[in-house]
Amino acid sequence: MGFISLPFSPMKRKIHPRVHVIGSCNGLVCLHREPYSLTVWNPTTGSYKAFSYYRHIVRNSYPLEKTWNCLKPLRITLLSGFGYDESKDDYLVIAAWKDKREENHFDFYSLRSSSWKSFDVALPNNTTRRRDPGLFFNGALHWLPEDINDDKILVFDITKKRFSVIYKPEKEVISYHAKMIVLGGCLALYFTVKSSIHGKIWIMEEYKVHTSWTLYKNPKGLFQPLCVSSDGNLVGLSGNSSLMKARANVERELSYASRVHVGYHTYDDHKSIMYTQSFMPLPSDSEEKKKKKRELGM
């Protein structure tokens, strides 16, 4: 198995800062490096764009109360995420935050312009802090609530600049135990801890249609689905450092077939994402090439 070097310069300090994955979209990966650095990176080509959110957000932000999840990337934000604006062919890092007067801001960093800008959109009333970065799917970012009594997934369509909600499949879906993922082109929820509901995987087979939430029973318990294979099987990580393949029967109960040991570590802040290889340049690279051509009169 090969290793890929992350696009970071060596730190002068001996302490190695944590690196978190914010999201992946169209062959690009957004990384957060503590304390305040963001990097959008194409692992295939090696090109990347690094920038800080300290001057724009941190020094102007209201000090939000710390929660048990102290490892959350961009933990001073209400919402965060990485996605693609098809209408402008631009990749955005999104951050909603409160300033020192406790007023809300809803901003984004544009890779095309290499600058922070503001959405001309108000946050929904009583927007609460979302624990994890948003999942980009179907042109929108999706956030699970942190409040276990909140049964709504918050959705922001990046192109239409509009908020909406999707209701969770059942009240018993505890938000801070659940994770969202895209499986076979559908929004899905699964669980990362052992509990009375740990053996459930919910798949929304028709986007934004509540009745299409479909339950798959998972006898193995701790199984982190990653994708659906070409032959219709679920592929994911188990709790014993293995990559496993599972197939659902007519009653939607999963049975497990092959297993490959991959030797990963299951830390509390462990996160896996699906990455699609791409040779597309970063928008900022394209703009820089256009600028040079104009300067050369080409």
Coordinates of C-alpha atoms in Angstrom, one line a residue:
M1 CA 0.0 0.0 0.0
G2 CA 1.4 3.4 -1.0
F3 CA 1.4 6.5 1.0
I4 CA 0.6 10.0 -0.1
S5 CA 2.4 13.0 1.4
L6 CA 0.0 15.7 2.7
P7 CA 0.5 19.2 1.2
F8 CA 1.9 20.8 4.4
S9 CA 5.2 22.5 5.2
P10 CA 7.1 21.1 8.2
M11 CA 6.2 22.8 11.5
K12 CA 8.9 24.5 13.5
R13 CA 7.3 23.2 16.6
K14 CA 7.9 19.6 17.7
I15 CA 4.2 19.1 18.3
H16 CA 2.4 17.8 15.2
P17 CA -1.0 19.5 14.8
R18 CA -4.0 17.5 14.0
V19 CA -5.3 17.3 10.5
H20 CA -9.1 16.8 9.8
V21 CA -11.0 16.1 6.6
I22 CA -13.7 18.7 6.0
G23 CA -14.9 17.1 2.8
S24 CA -14.3 15.8 -0.7
C25 CA -15.8 17.0 -4.0
N26 CA -15.1 16.3 -7.7
G27 CA -11.6 15.0 -6.9
L28 CA -10.6 17.7 -4.5
V29 CA -10.2 17.3 -0.7
C30 CA -10.5 20.0 1.9
L31 CA -8.3 19.6 4.9
H32 CA -8.2 21.5 8.2
R33 CA -4.9 21.8 10.0
E34 CA -4.9 23.1 13.5
P35 CA -5.1 25.7 14.6
Y36 CA -6.6 27.9 11.7
S37 CA -5.3 26.6 8.4
L38 CA -7.4 25.3 5.5
T39 CA -6.1 23.5 2.4
V40 CA -7.9 22.4 -0.8
W41 CA -5.9 19.7 -2.4
N42 CA -5.9 17.5 -5.5
P43 CA -4.1 14.3 -4.3
T44 CA -3.8 13.1 -8.0
T45 CA -2.0 16.2 -9.4
G46 CA -0.5 17.4 -6.1
S47 CA -1.8 20.9 -6.6
Y48 CA -3.3 22.7 -3.6
K49 CA -4.4 26.0 -2.2
A50 CA -3.7 26.9 1.4
F51 CA -5.3 29.8 3.4
S52 CA -6.1 30.8 6.9
Y53 CA -9.4 31.8 8.5
Y54 CA -7.8 33.5 11.5
R55 CA -8.0 37.1 10.3
H56 CA -11.4 36.9 8.8
I57 CA -13.2 34.8 11.5
V58 CA -11.2 33.9 14.6
R59 CA -10.1 37.3 15.8
N60 CA -13.6 38.7 15.2
S61 CA -15.6 35.8 16.5
Y62 CA -17.6 35.3 19.7
P63 CA -16.0 32.6 21.9
L64 CA -18.5 29.8 21.6
E65 CA -18.9 27.4 24.5
K66 CA -16.7 24.4 24.3
T67 CA -18.4 21.0 24.0
W68 CA -17.4 17.4 24.7
N69 CA -16.3 17.2 21.1
C70 CA -13.2 19.4 21.5
L71 CA -11.6 17.9 18.4
K72 CA -14.2 19.4 16.0
P73 CA -12.5 21.2 13.1
L74 CA -13.5 24.9 12.8
R75 CA -15.0 24.5 16.3
I76 CA -15.6 28.2 16.6
T77 CA -18.2 28.0 13.7
L78 CA -21.9 27.2 13.8
L79 CA -21.7 25.6 10.3
S80 CA -18.8 24.6 8.1
G81 CA -18.4 22.6 4.9
F82 CA -16.8 22.2 1.5
G83 CA -18.8 22.2 -1.8
Y84 CA -19.1 23.1 -5.4
D85 CA -21.1 26.0 -6.9
E86 CA -22.1 24.7 -10.4
S87 CA -23.5 28.1 -11.4
K88 CA -20.1 29.8 -11.0
D89 CA -17.8 26.8 -11.5
D90 CA -16.3 27.5 -8.1
Y91 CA -15.3 25.5 -5.0
L92 CA -16.3 27.0 -1.7
V93 CA -15.3 26.5 1.9
I94 CA -18.3 27.6 4.0
A95 CA -18.4 29.0 7.5
A96 CA -21.3 30.4 9.6
W97 CA -20.2 32.1 12.8
K98 CA -21.0 34.7 15.5
D99 CA -19.0 37.9 15.9
K100 CA -18.2 39.6 19.3
R101 CA -21.6 41.3 19.3
E102 CA -23.2 37.9 18.8
E103 CA -24.4 38.7 15.3
N104 CA -24.5 35.9 12.7
H105 CA -22.3 35.8 9.6
F106 CA -22.6 33.4 6.8
D107 CA -19.4 33.4 4.7
F108 CA -17.5 31.4 2.2
Y109 CA -14.0 31.3 0.8
S110 CA -14.0 31.2 -3.0
L111 CA -11.1 29.3 -4.6
R112 CA -11.7 31.1 -7.9
S113 CA -11.2 34.6 -6.4
S114 CA -9.0 33.5 -3.5
S115 CA -10.9 35.6 -1.1
W116 CA -13.6 35.5 1.7
K117 CA -17.1 36.7 0.8
S118 CA -20.5 36.7 2.4
F119 CA -23.7 35.0 1.2
D120 CA -26.6 37.3 0.8
V121 CA -28.6 34.8 2.8
A122 CA -29.8 34.9 6.4
L123 CA -29.3 31.9 8.6
P124 CA -32.5 30.1 9.7
N125 CA -33.9 31.3 13.0
N126 CA -32.3 29.7 16.1
T127 CA -29.5 28.1 14.0
T128 CA -27.7 25.9 16.4
R129 CA -24.1 24.6 16.2
R130 CA -23.6 21.5 14.1
R131 CA -21.0 19.2 15.3
D132 CA -19.5 17.9 12.0
P133 CA -18.7 19.6 8.7
G134 CA -21.6 19.4 6.2
L135 CA -21.8 16.5 3.8
F136 CA -21.9 17.8 0.2
F137 CA -24.5 15.9 -1.9
N138 CA -26.8 16.8 -4.8
G139 CA -25.5 20.3 -4.9
A140 CA -26.1 21.0 -1.3
L141 CA -24.5 20.7 2.2
H142 CA -26.2 18.6 4.8
W143 CA -25.7 18.9 8.6
L144 CA -27.0 16.6 11.3
P145 CA -28.2 18.4 14.5
E146 CA -26.2 18.3 17.7
D147 CA -29.3 18.4 19.8
I148 CA -30.6 14.9 20.3
N149 CA -34.2 16.2 20.4
D150 CA -33.9 17.9 17.0
D151 CA -35.2 15.6 14.2
K152 CA -34.2 17.9 11.3
I153 CA -31.2 17.6 9.0
L154 CA -30.3 21.2 7.8
V155 CA -29.7 21.6 4.1
F156 CA -28.2 24.5 2.2
D157 CA -28.3 24.4 -1.6
I158 CA -25.1 26.2 -2.7
T159 CA -26.3 27.2 -6.2
K160 CA -29.8 28.2 -5.3
K161 CA -28.6 29.9 -2.0
R162 CA -31.5 28.4 -0.1
F163 CA -32.0 26.6 3.2
S164 CA -34.4 23.6 3.7
V165 CA -34.7 20.7 6.0
I166 CA -34.9 16.9 5.8
Y167 CA -36.5 15.0 8.6
K168 CA -34.6 12.1 10.1
P169 CA -36.2 8.6 9.6
E170 CA -37.2 8.2 13.2
K171 CA -37.0 10.1 16.5
E172 CA -34.7 7.5 17.9
V173 CA -31.9 8.5 15.5
I174 CA -29.5 10.0 18.1
S175 CA -27.6 12.7 16.2
Y176 CA -24.3 12.6 17.9
H177 CA -24.1 8.8 17.4
A178 CA -25.1 9.0 13.7
K179 CA -23.0 9.8 10.6
M180 CA -24.1 10.8 7.2
I181 CA -22.7 9.4 4.0
V182 CA -23.7 8.9 0.3
L183 CA -24.3 5.3 -0.6
G184 CA -25.1 4.4 -4.2
G185 CA -26.2 7.9 -5.0
C186 CA -28.5 8.2 -2.0
L187 CA -28.2 10.0 1.4
A188 CA -27.7 7.5 4.2
L189 CA -27.3 7.4 8.0
Y190 CA -25.3 4.8 10.1
F191 CA -24.1 4.6 13.7
T192 CA -20.6 4.6 15.1
V193 CA -21.1 3.4 18.7
K194 CA -22.7 0.4 20.3
S195 CA -26.2 1.0 21.6
S196 CA -29.7 -0.3 21.2
I197 CA -29.8 1.3 17.7
H198 CA -26.3 0.4 16.5
G199 CA -27.5 -2.2 14.1
K200 CA -29.3 0.2 11.7
I201 CA -28.3 1.7 8.4
W202 CA -30.9 4.1 6.9
I203 CA -30.9 4.9 3.2
M204 CA -33.0 7.6 1.6
E205 CA -33.8 6.0 -1.7
E206 CA -35.5 9.1 -3.2
Y207 CA -33.9 12.4 -2.2
K208 CA -36.1 14.6 0.1
V209 CA -38.9 12.0 0.1
H210 CA -39.4 11.1 3.8
T211 CA -41.3 7.9 3.0
S212 CA -38.3 6.6 1.0
W213 CA -36.1 6.2 4.1
T214 CA -35.3 2.5 4.0
L215 CA -33.9 0.5 7.0
Y216 CA -31.1 -2.1 6.6
K217 CA -30.4 -4.2 9.6
N218 CA -26.8 -4.7 10.5
P219 CA -26.0 -7.7 12.8
K220 CA -22.3 -6.8 12.9
G221 CA -23.0 -3.6 14.8
L222 CA -19.9 -1.5 14.3
F223 CA -19.7 -1.3 10.5
Q224 CA -18.8 2.0 8.8
P225 CA -20.2 1.8 5.2
L226 CA -18.1 3.6 2.6
C227 CA -19.7 2.8 -0.8
V228 CA -21.8 0.5 -2.9
S229 CA -19.7 -1.8 -5.2
S230 CA -20.5 -2.4 -8.9
D231 CA -22.2 -5.7 -8.0
G232 CA -24.5 -4.0 -5.5
N233 CA -22.7 -4.9 -2.3
L234 CA -22.0 -2.5 0.6
V235 CA -18.3 -2.0 1.3
G236 CA -17.1 -0.6 4.6
L237 CA -14.8 -0.7 7.6
S238 CA -15.5 -3.0 10.6
G239 CA -14.4 -2.4 14.2
N240 CA -11.4 -4.8 13.9
S241 CA -9.3 -3.0 11.3
S242 CA -10.9 -4.8 8.3
L243 CA -12.4 -3.8 5.0
M244 CA -15.6 -5.8 4.6
K245 CA -18.2 -6.5 1.9
A246 CA -21.9 -7.0 2.9
R247 CA -24.9 -8.0 0.9
A248 CA -28.6 -7.4 1.8
N249 CA -31.2 -10.1 1.6
V250 CA -34.9 -9.6 0.7
E251 CA -35.6 -8.6 4.3
R252 CA -32.8 -6.0 4.1
E253 CA -30.6 -7.8 6.6
L254 CA -26.9 -7.6 5.9
S255 CA -24.7 -10.7 5.7
Y256 CA -20.9 -10.4 5.4
A257 CA -18.7 -12.1 2.8
S258 CA -15.1 -11.2 2.2
R259 CA -12.8 -9.4 4.6
V260 CA -9.4 -7.7 4.0
H261 CA -7.3 -6.5 6.9
V262 CA -6.3 -2.8 6.3
G263 CA -4.8 -1.9 9.7
Y264 CA -6.5 1.4 10.3
H265 CA -6.9 3.0 13.7
T266 CA -10.3 3.8 15.2
Y267 CA -9.8 7.0 17.1
D268 CA -12.7 9.0 18.3
D269 CA -12.1 11.6 15.6
H270 CA -11.5 9.1 12.9
K271 CA -13.2 9.9 9.6
S272 CA -13.1 8.2 6.2
I273 CA -14.4 9.7 3.0
M274 CA -14.7 8.5 -0.6
Y275 CA -12.4 10.2 -3.0
T276 CA -12.8 10.2 -6.8
Q277 CA -9.6 10.7 -8.8
S278 CA -9.5 13.8 -11.0
F279 CA -6.9 15.7 -13.1
M280 CA -8.9 18.9 -13.0
P281 CA -6.9 22.0 -11.9
L282 CA -8.0 24.1 -9.0
P283 CA -10.0 27.1 -10.1
S284 CA -7.3 29.4 -8.7
D285 CA -4.7 27.7 -10.9
S286 CA -6.9 28.3 -14.0
E287 CA -7.4 32.0 -13.1
E288 CA -3.6 32.4 -12.6
K289 CA -2.9 30.9 -16.0
K290 CA -5.5 33.2 -17.7
K291 CA -3.9 36.2 -15.9
K292 CA -0.5 35.3 -17.2
K293 CA -1.8 34.9 -20.7
R294 CA -3.4 38.4 -20.6
E295 CA -0.2 39.9 -19.3
L296 CA 1.8 38.2 -22.2
G297 CA -0.8 39.4 -24.7
M298 CA -1.7 35.8 -25.7

